[in-house]
Short mmCIF file of C-alpha atoms in Angstrom, two decimals:
data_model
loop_
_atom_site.label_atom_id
_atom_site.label_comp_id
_atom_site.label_asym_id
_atom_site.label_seq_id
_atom_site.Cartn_x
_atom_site.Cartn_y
_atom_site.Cartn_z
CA UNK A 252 85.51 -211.42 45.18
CA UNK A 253 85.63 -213.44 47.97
CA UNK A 254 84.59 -210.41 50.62
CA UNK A 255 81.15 -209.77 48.86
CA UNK A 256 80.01 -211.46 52.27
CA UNK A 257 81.52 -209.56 54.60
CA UNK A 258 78.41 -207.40 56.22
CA UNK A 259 76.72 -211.15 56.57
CA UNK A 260 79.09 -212.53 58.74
CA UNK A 261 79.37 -212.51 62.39
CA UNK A 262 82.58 -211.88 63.90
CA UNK A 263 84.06 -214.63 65.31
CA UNK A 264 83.42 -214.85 69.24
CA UNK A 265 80.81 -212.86 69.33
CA UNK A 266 76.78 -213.60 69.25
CA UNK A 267 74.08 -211.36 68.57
CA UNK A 268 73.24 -208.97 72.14
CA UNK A 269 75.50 -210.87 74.30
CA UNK A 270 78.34 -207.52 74.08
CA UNK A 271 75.84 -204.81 74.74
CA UNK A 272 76.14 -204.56 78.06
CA UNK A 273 73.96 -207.43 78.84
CA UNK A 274 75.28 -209.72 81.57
CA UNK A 275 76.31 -213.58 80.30
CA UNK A 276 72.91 -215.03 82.00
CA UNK A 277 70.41 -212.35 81.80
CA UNK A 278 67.50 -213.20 81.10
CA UNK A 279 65.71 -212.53 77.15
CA UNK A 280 62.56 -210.92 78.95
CA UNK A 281 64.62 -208.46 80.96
CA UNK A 282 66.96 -207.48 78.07
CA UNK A 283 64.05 -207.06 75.62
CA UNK A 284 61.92 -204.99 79.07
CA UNK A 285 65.78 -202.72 78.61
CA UNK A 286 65.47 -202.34 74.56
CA UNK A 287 61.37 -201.27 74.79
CA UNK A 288 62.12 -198.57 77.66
CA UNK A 289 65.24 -197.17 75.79
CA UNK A 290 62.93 -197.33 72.34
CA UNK A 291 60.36 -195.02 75.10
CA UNK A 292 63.21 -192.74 76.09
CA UNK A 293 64.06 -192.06 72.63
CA UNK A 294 60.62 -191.30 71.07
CA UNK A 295 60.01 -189.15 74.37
CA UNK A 296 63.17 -187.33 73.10
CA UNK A 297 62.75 -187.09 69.04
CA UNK A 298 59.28 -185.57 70.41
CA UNK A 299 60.80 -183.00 72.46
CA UNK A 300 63.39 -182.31 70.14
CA UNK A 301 60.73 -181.48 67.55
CA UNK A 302 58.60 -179.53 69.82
CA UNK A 303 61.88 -177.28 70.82
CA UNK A 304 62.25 -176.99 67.05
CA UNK A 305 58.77 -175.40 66.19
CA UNK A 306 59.25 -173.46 69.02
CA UNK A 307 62.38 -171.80 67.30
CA UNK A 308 60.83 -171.85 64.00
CA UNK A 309 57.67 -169.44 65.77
CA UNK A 310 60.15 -167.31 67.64
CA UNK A 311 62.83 -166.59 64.92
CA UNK A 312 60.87 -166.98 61.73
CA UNK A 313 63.66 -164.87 59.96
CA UNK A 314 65.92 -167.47 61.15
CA UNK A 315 63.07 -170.40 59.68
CA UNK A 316 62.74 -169.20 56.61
CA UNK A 317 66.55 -168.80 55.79
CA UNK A 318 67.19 -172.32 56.77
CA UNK A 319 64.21 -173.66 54.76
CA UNK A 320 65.35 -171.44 51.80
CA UNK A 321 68.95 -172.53 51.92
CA UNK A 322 67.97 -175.89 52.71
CA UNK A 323 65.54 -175.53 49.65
CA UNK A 324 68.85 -174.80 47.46
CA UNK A 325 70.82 -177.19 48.48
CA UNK A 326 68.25 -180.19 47.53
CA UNK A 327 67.81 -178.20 43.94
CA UNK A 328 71.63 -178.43 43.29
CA UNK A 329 71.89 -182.05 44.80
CA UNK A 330 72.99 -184.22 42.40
CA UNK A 331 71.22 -187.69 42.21
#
């Protein structure tokens, strides 16, 4: 199978970060200064996204428990 490879090459054209957005000579420093603050932005957002979630979970606890037991059921009929 000749396509067993396909995931490990690049297209052609194209090199890694240059069609993210990044201009043609930006500079390493400022794109990897861009990559850290998104990585910030996200984390600051998975955190409030988990706070909002406990906060639901205190406030509807019928609601909690009926996810976690259907969630519960669906991981004991999940076949491996």
């Amino acid at each position: 199978m000749a396509d067993r490879n396909f995931h490990d090459t690049p297209s052609p054209g194209t090199d890694r970060g240059a069609g993210r957005g990044a201009a043609p000579g930006a500079e390493p420093e400022a794109e990897l200064e861009r990559e850290a603050e998104r990585r910030r932005r996200r984390a600051q957002f998975l955190r409030d996204l988990a706070e909002a979630r406990q906060l639901r979970d205190r406030v509807q606890p019928r609601r909690a428990k009926t996810a976690r037991l259907r969630h519960a059921m669906r991981m004991r009929t999940f076949r491996w």
